Short mmCIF file of C-alpha atoms in Angstrom, two decimals:
data_model
loop_
_atom_site.label_atom_id
_atom_site.label_comp_id
_atom_site.label_asym_id
_atom_site.label_seq_id
_atom_site.Cartn_x
_atom_site.Cartn_y
_atom_site.Cartn_z
CA UNK A 54 6.78 -0.77 14.39
CA UNK A 55 9.49 -3.17 13.23
CA UNK A 56 9.72 -4.88 9.85
CA UNK A 57 10.96 -8.49 9.95
CA UNK A 58 11.99 -9.97 6.62
CA UNK A 59 11.95 -13.76 6.76
CA UNK A 60 11.49 -16.27 9.59
CA UNK A 61 15.22 -16.33 10.32
CA UNK A 62 15.09 -12.67 11.40
CA UNK A 63 12.47 -13.19 14.11
CA UNK A 64 14.18 -12.23 17.41
CA UNK A 65 15.39 -15.23 19.42
CA UNK A 66 13.60 -13.96 22.52
CA UNK A 67 10.25 -13.72 20.70
CA UNK A 68 7.80 -15.44 23.06
CA UNK A 69 4.28 -15.19 21.73
CA UNK A 70 2.06 -12.86 19.76
CA UNK A 71 -1.35 -12.23 18.31
CA UNK A 72 -1.29 -12.16 14.52
CA UNK A 73 -3.24 -11.80 11.33
CA UNK A 74 -2.36 -12.75 7.76
CA UNK A 75 -3.17 -10.94 4.52
CA UNK A 76 -2.09 -8.66 1.69
CA UNK A 77 -3.55 -5.49 3.22
CA UNK A 78 -3.33 -3.77 -0.14
CA UNK A 79 -4.51 -0.19 0.35
CA UNK A 80 -5.35 -0.73 4.05
CA UNK A 81 -9.03 0.08 3.38
CA UNK A 82 -11.85 0.20 5.95
CA UNK A 83 -12.16 -3.59 6.00
CA UNK A 84 -8.46 -3.95 6.75
CA UNK A 85 -8.69 -1.22 9.37
CA UNK A 86 -11.42 -3.15 11.19
CA UNK A 87 -9.12 -6.22 11.31
CA UNK A 88 -6.23 -4.11 12.61
CA UNK A 89 -8.41 -2.66 15.35
CA UNK A 90 -9.51 -6.19 16.24
CA UNK A 91 -5.84 -7.27 16.31
CA UNK A 92 -4.84 -4.34 18.50
CA UNK A 93 -7.64 -5.13 20.96
CA UNK A 94 -6.58 -8.78 21.22
CA UNK A 95 -2.96 -7.74 21.71
CA UNK A 96 -3.95 -5.59 24.65
CA UNK A 97 -6.14 -8.33 26.14
CA UNK A 98 -3.42 -10.98 25.81
CA UNK A 99 -0.65 -8.49 26.69
CA UNK A 100 1.29 -9.67 23.66
CA UNK A 101 2.81 -7.93 20.63
CA UNK A 102 0.77 -7.66 17.44
CA UNK A 103 2.03 -9.09 14.14
CA UNK A 104 0.78 -8.63 10.59
CA UNK A 105 2.09 -11.38 8.31
CA UNK A 106 2.26 -10.74 4.57
CA UNK A 107 3.97 -12.19 1.54
CA UNK A 108 6.24 -10.71 -1.11
CA UNK A 109 5.41 -11.06 -3.91
CA UNK A 110 1.72 -11.39 -3.24
CA UNK A 111 0.50 -14.93 -4.07
CA UNK A 112 -1.47 -13.84 -7.16
CA UNK A 113 1.66 -12.13 -8.48
CA UNK A 114 3.62 -15.37 -8.00
CA UNK A 115 1.11 -17.65 -9.71
CA UNK A 116 -0.02 -15.35 -12.55
CA UNK A 117 2.10 -12.18 -12.71
CA UNK A 118 0.57 -11.00 -15.99
CA UNK A 119 -2.98 -11.33 -14.64
CA UNK A 120 -2.33 -9.94 -11.16
CA UNK A 121 -4.03 -6.58 -10.53
CA UNK A 122 -2.14 -3.36 -9.94
CA UNK A 123 -1.29 -2.74 -6.31
CA UNK A 124 -2.98 0.13 -4.54
CA UNK A 125 0.12 0.71 -2.42
CA UNK A 126 3.79 -0.15 -2.55
CA UNK A 127 5.55 -1.65 0.46
CA UNK A 128 6.60 1.68 1.95
CA UNK A 129 3.06 3.07 1.78
CA UNK A 130 1.64 -0.11 3.29
CA UNK A 131 4.09 -0.02 6.19
CA UNK A 132 3.18 3.59 6.90
CA UNK A 133 -0.51 2.75 7.06
CA UNK A 134 0.03 -0.33 9.25
CA UNK A 135 2.26 1.59 11.65
CA UNK A 136 -0.43 4.25 12.07
CA UNK A 137 -2.60 1.59 13.76
CA UNK A 138 0.02 0.84 16.39
CA UNK A 139 1.04 -2.56 15.01
CA UNK A 140 4.23 -3.85 16.64
CA UNK A 141 5.67 -6.07 13.89
CA UNK A 142 5.22 -6.78 10.21
CA UNK A 143 6.54 -10.19 9.18
CA UNK A 144 7.19 -10.28 5.44
CA UNK A 145 7.82 -13.76 4.05
CA UNK A 146 9.13 -14.42 0.53
CA UNK A 147 6.42 -16.21 -1.45
CA UNK A 148 8.53 -18.63 -3.46
CA UNK A 149 8.35 -22.25 -4.59
CA UNK A 150 9.39 -23.47 -1.14
CA UNK A 151 6.56 -21.66 0.60
CA UNK A 152 4.10 -22.50 -2.18
CA UNK A 153 4.92 -26.23 -1.69
CA UNK A 154 4.57 -26.15 2.08
CA UNK A 155 1.67 -28.26 3.35
CA UNK A 156 -0.95 -26.72 5.61
CA UNK A 157 0.36 -28.70 8.60
CA UNK A 158 3.92 -27.58 7.85
CA UNK A 159 2.75 -23.97 7.62
CA UNK A 160 1.14 -24.21 11.05
CA UNK A 161 4.15 -25.88 12.66
CA UNK A 162 7.01 -24.03 10.97
CA UNK A 163 5.62 -20.52 10.69
CA UNK A 164 2.89 -20.11 13.29
CA UNK A 165 4.23 -22.29 16.12
CA UNK A 166 8.02 -22.54 15.73
CA UNK A 167 8.46 -19.10 14.18
CA UNK A 168 5.89 -16.80 15.76
CA UNK A 169 5.03 -18.89 18.83
CA UNK A 170 1.52 -17.70 18.19
CA UNK A 171 -1.09 -17.36 20.93
CA UNK A 172 -4.02 -15.93 18.97
CA UNK A 173 -4.69 -15.73 15.22
CA UNK A 174 -7.23 -13.58 13.39
CA UNK A 175 -8.20 -14.63 9.85
CA UNK A 176 -11.20 -14.50 7.57
CA UNK A 177 -13.52 -17.49 7.63
CA UNK A 178 -12.67 -18.00 3.93
CA UNK A 179 -8.91 -17.96 4.58
CA UNK A 180 -6.95 -20.67 2.73
CA UNK A 181 -3.29 -21.62 3.11
CA UNK A 182 -0.80 -24.37 2.40
CA UNK A 183 -0.06 -26.24 -0.82
CA UNK A 184 -3.10 -26.23 -3.12
CA UNK A 185 -4.98 -24.18 -0.48
CA UNK A 186 -5.79 -27.28 1.57
CA UNK A 187 -5.66 -25.45 4.91
CA UNK A 188 -8.68 -23.54 6.18
CA UNK A 189 -10.21 -21.95 9.26
CA UNK A 190 -11.44 -25.29 10.59
CA UNK A 191 -7.98 -26.86 10.35
CA UNK A 192 -6.51 -23.90 12.25
CA UNK A 193 -9.09 -24.34 15.00
CA UNK A 194 -8.30 -28.05 15.26
CA UNK A 195 -4.55 -27.39 15.41
CA UNK A 196 -4.94 -24.66 18.00
CA UNK A 197 -7.10 -26.86 20.21
CA UNK A 198 -4.31 -29.43 20.60
CA UNK A 199 -2.84 -29.25 24.09
CA UNK A 200 0.76 -28.98 22.87
CA UNK A 201 -0.10 -26.05 20.58
CA UNK A 202 -2.59 -24.02 22.58
CA UNK A 203 -3.47 -21.11 20.33
CA UNK A 204 -6.90 -19.66 19.65
CA UNK A 205 -8.36 -18.64 16.29
CA UNK A 206 -10.83 -15.86 15.59
CA UNK A 207 -12.58 -15.05 12.33
CA UNK A 208 -13.20 -11.57 10.98
CA UNK A 209 -16.60 -10.27 10.09
CA UNK A 210 -17.22 -9.06 6.54
CA UNK A 211 -17.01 -5.27 6.54
CA UNK A 212 -19.66 -3.68 4.35
CA UNK A 213 -20.29 -0.15 3.17
CA UNK A 214 -23.61 0.73 1.56
CA UNK A 215 -24.54 -2.96 1.55
CA UNK A 216 -21.43 -4.15 -0.31
CA UNK A 217 -18.24 -5.78 0.92
CA UNK A 218 -15.30 -3.40 1.16
CA UNK A 219 -12.33 -4.80 -0.76
CA UNK A 220 -9.18 -3.77 -2.59
CA UNK A 221 -10.93 -4.78 -5.81
CA UNK A 222 -13.71 -2.25 -5.16
CA UNK A 223 -11.14 0.48 -4.56
CA UNK A 224 -9.40 -0.36 -7.85
CA UNK A 225 -12.74 -0.30 -9.65
CA UNK A 226 -13.46 3.17 -8.27
CA UNK A 227 -10.06 4.47 -9.37
CA UNK A 228 -10.46 2.95 -12.82
CA UNK A 229 -13.89 4.59 -13.15
CA UNK A 230 -12.53 8.00 -12.05
CA UNK A 231 -14.61 7.78 -8.87
CA UNK A 232 -12.14 9.33 -6.42
CA UNK A 233 -14.94 10.09 -3.97
CA UNK A 234 -15.95 6.42 -3.95
CA UNK A 235 -12.36 5.32 -3.37
CA UNK A 236 -12.08 7.82 -0.54
CA UNK A 237 -15.14 6.32 1.18
CA UNK A 238 -13.73 2.79 0.96
CA UNK A 239 -10.27 3.85 2.15
CA UNK A 240 -11.42 6.28 4.82
CA UNK A 241 -9.01 8.84 3.36
CA UNK A 242 -8.04 10.29 -0.05
CA UNK A 243 -6.16 7.96 -2.38
CA UNK A 244 -2.47 8.81 -2.52
CA UNK A 245 0.89 7.59 -3.76
CA UNK A 246 4.29 8.45 -2.35
CA UNK A 247 7.90 8.20 -3.36
CA UNK A 248 11.25 9.93 -3.51
CA UNK A 249 11.88 12.63 -6.06
CA UNK A 250 14.41 11.45 -8.61
CA UNK A 251 16.04 12.82 -11.72
CA UNK A 252 14.04 12.44 -14.91
CA UNK A 253 14.79 13.68 -18.41
CA UNK A 254 14.01 17.25 -17.26
CA UNK A 255 12.01 17.96 -20.42
CA UNK A 256 9.51 19.94 -18.39
CA UNK A 257 12.10 22.62 -17.72
CA UNK A 258 12.66 23.11 -21.43
CA UNK A 259 9.00 24.07 -21.91
CA UNK A 260 8.65 26.15 -18.76
CA UNK A 261 6.78 23.62 -16.62
CA UNK A 262 9.32 21.81 -14.42
CA UNK A 263 8.04 18.61 -12.82
CA UNK A 264 8.99 16.48 -9.85
CA UNK A 265 9.58 12.88 -10.92
CA UNK A 266 8.14 10.65 -8.16
CA UNK A 267 9.83 7.24 -8.10
CA UNK A 268 6.90 4.83 -7.81
CA UNK A 269 8.45 1.35 -7.40
CA UNK A 270 5.45 -0.14 -9.22
CA UNK A 271 5.08 -2.38 -12.27
CA UNK A 272 1.41 -1.55 -12.86
CA UNK A 273 -0.80 1.43 -12.13
CA UNK A 274 -4.36 1.33 -10.76
CA UNK A 275 -5.18 4.58 -12.58
CA UNK A 276 -3.85 6.85 -15.32
CA UNK A 277 -4.48 10.40 -16.42
CA UNK A 278 -3.96 14.00 -15.38
CA UNK A 279 -5.11 15.10 -11.93
CA UNK A 280 -5.32 18.08 -9.63
CA UNK A 281 -3.23 17.02 -6.64
CA UNK A 282 -1.85 18.01 -3.28
CA UNK A 283 1.82 17.28 -2.59
CA UNK A 284 2.95 16.83 1.01
CA UNK A 285 6.59 16.60 2.08
CA UNK A 286 7.19 13.75 4.55
CA UNK A 287 10.19 12.47 6.47
CA UNK A 288 11.33 8.87 6.28
CA UNK A 289 12.31 6.21 8.80
CA UNK A 290 15.15 4.60 6.85
CA UNK A 291 15.23 1.49 9.08
CA UNK A 292 11.61 0.57 8.40
CA UNK A 293 11.62 1.74 4.78
CA UNK A 294 8.58 3.88 5.55
CA UNK A 295 7.69 7.45 6.49
CA UNK A 296 8.56 8.22 10.10
CA UNK A 297 5.55 8.51 12.39
CA UNK A 298 4.72 10.95 15.16
CA UNK A 299 3.10 10.03 18.48
CA UNK A 300 -0.35 10.10 16.87
CA UNK A 301 0.77 7.46 14.39
CA UNK A 302 0.74 9.81 11.43
CA UNK A 303 3.54 10.39 8.95
CA UNK A 304 5.82 13.22 9.99
CA UNK A 305 5.46 16.12 7.59
CA UNK A 306 7.50 19.27 7.32
CA UNK A 307 4.24 21.25 7.36
CA UNK A 308 4.87 21.85 3.68
CA UNK A 309 1.92 21.20 1.41
CA UNK A 310 1.47 22.42 -2.13
CA UNK A 311 -1.12 22.23 -4.84
CA UNK A 312 -0.33 21.14 -8.35
CA UNK A 313 -1.13 19.04 -11.36
CA UNK A 314 0.13 15.50 -11.95
CA UNK A 315 0.40 13.10 -14.85
CA UNK A 316 0.35 9.42 -13.97
CA UNK A 317 0.86 6.91 -16.76
CA UNK A 318 3.53 6.15 -19.34
CA UNK A 319 4.22 9.61 -20.85
CA UNK A 320 3.13 8.71 -24.41
CA UNK A 321 4.44 11.95 -25.94
CA UNK A 322 8.00 11.28 -24.76
CA UNK A 323 9.94 8.72 -26.79
CA UNK A 324 11.39 5.80 -24.90
CA UNK A 325 10.37 2.60 -23.18
CA UNK A 326 6.90 3.01 -21.64
CA UNK A 327 7.03 2.51 -17.90
CA UNK A 328 4.80 3.68 -15.04
CA UNK A 329 5.60 7.21 -13.98
CA UNK A 330 4.20 10.00 -11.82
CA UNK A 331 5.26 13.54 -12.63
CA UNK A 332 4.00 16.50 -10.66
CA UNK A 333 4.13 20.19 -11.52
CA UNK A 334 3.88 21.97 -8.18
CA UNK A 335 2.43 25.46 -8.04
CA UNK A 336 4.29 28.36 -6.45
CA UNK A 337 7.31 26.47 -5.14
CA UNK A 338 10.91 27.61 -4.97
CA UNK A 339 13.00 24.85 -3.45
CA UNK A 340 14.98 21.80 -4.46
CA UNK A 341 12.98 18.60 -3.92
CA UNK A 342 15.47 16.08 -5.30
CA UNK A 343 15.97 13.19 -2.88
CA UNK A 344 13.04 14.22 -0.71
CA UNK A 345 9.87 12.17 -0.29
CA UNK A 346 6.44 13.42 -1.32
CA UNK A 347 2.97 12.04 -0.73
CA UNK A 348 0.73 12.85 -3.70
CA UNK A 349 -2.99 13.07 -2.92
CA UNK A 350 -5.27 12.78 -5.95
CA UNK A 351 -8.10 15.31 -5.68
CA UNK A 352 -9.79 15.60 -9.08
CA UNK A 353 -9.28 14.04 -12.50
CA UNK A 354 -8.77 16.59 -15.28
CA UNK A 355 -8.37 14.42 -18.37
CA UNK A 356 -7.00 11.17 -19.76
CA UNK A 357 -3.34 10.80 -20.65
CA UNK A 358 -2.82 11.69 -24.31
CA UNK A 359 -0.08 11.60 -26.92
CA UNK A 360 0.58 15.03 -28.43
CA UNK A 361 2.24 16.02 -31.69
CA UNK A 362 5.31 17.62 -30.20
CA UNK A 363 6.35 19.56 -27.12
CA UNK A 364 4.53 22.78 -28.08
CA UNK A 365 1.20 20.98 -28.11
CA UNK A 366 2.12 19.26 -24.85
CA UNK A 367 2.99 22.61 -23.23
CA UNK A 368 -0.35 24.10 -24.25
CA UNK A 369 -2.20 21.13 -22.77
CA UNK A 370 -0.27 21.34 -19.49
CA UNK A 371 -0.96 25.07 -19.20
CA UNK A 372 -4.66 24.35 -19.61
CA UNK A 373 -4.41 21.55 -17.02
CA UNK A 374 -2.87 24.05 -14.62
CA UNK A 375 -5.77 26.46 -15.12
CA UNK A 376 -8.29 23.71 -14.43
CA UNK A 377 -6.41 22.59 -11.31
CA UNK A 378 -6.09 26.12 -9.94
CA UNK A 379 -9.80 26.66 -10.51
CA UNK A 380 -10.54 23.43 -8.63
CA UNK A 381 -8.53 24.57 -5.61
CA UNK A 382 -9.84 28.15 -5.63
#
């Protein structure tokens, strides 16, 4: 899979595609159904498949303070999209220029001139263009014109247990400590990944060293202390995502550990609160700095808490470790 940043980076020999447009935050079961639909159409048309997305996401552009926490950062999203055999991801900057583009301009500039689109898959409630004036019907009308000649297909609402599967539902499950519910909606355990960077190394001073996972997130969909699995994965530096094997899964080094993780803002440690994920890995004896880990959240142990000093913090972590080991036993 190849990541294309901006229209100007689309290859000059690009000559048609089937595409879909969306945020694909979390790549849940509903998204997966769209990707399977896209892959099928790509095979039928014998054309490459393209997922178009925007950065930042539109809600983050219009109301950054009110925008929800992302379920996945860009690297995680690319990994999940690549696992479905998608050929290209086109990431467009959502800025004032794009926000001001009319629906007709969007169709001509991006879909026709840029992607040379042959088939488009969108939801029947899809809106685009300045003030959301473009819709599914307008796309159908534009595609039916002889000089354009592209077809449009709508996606069916994907439901689980009688309710629409959505990124919002996944966030609600995580917020309510319902990891099992999130797993059902995602089709896999919820996880976060990132490189291991240097923190303040306070854990070493109290006998519980932690791996500081660099999150690249402004907001968190969940906080607290969890029993986790940590999996070492290799990275495709060109695509900014974990490298994939022939089955479309992230390459791992066959190294998987159990541990306990704190995700939140580390209230006991003085400093500027910022989202962090720190993992104490059980029974490990190797240097993880610079490597990439995928952290799978298995069971919540407790809420994040501010303690009166490092001794109290150490006692709490030791108890968290006992609870986590008991969970995995």
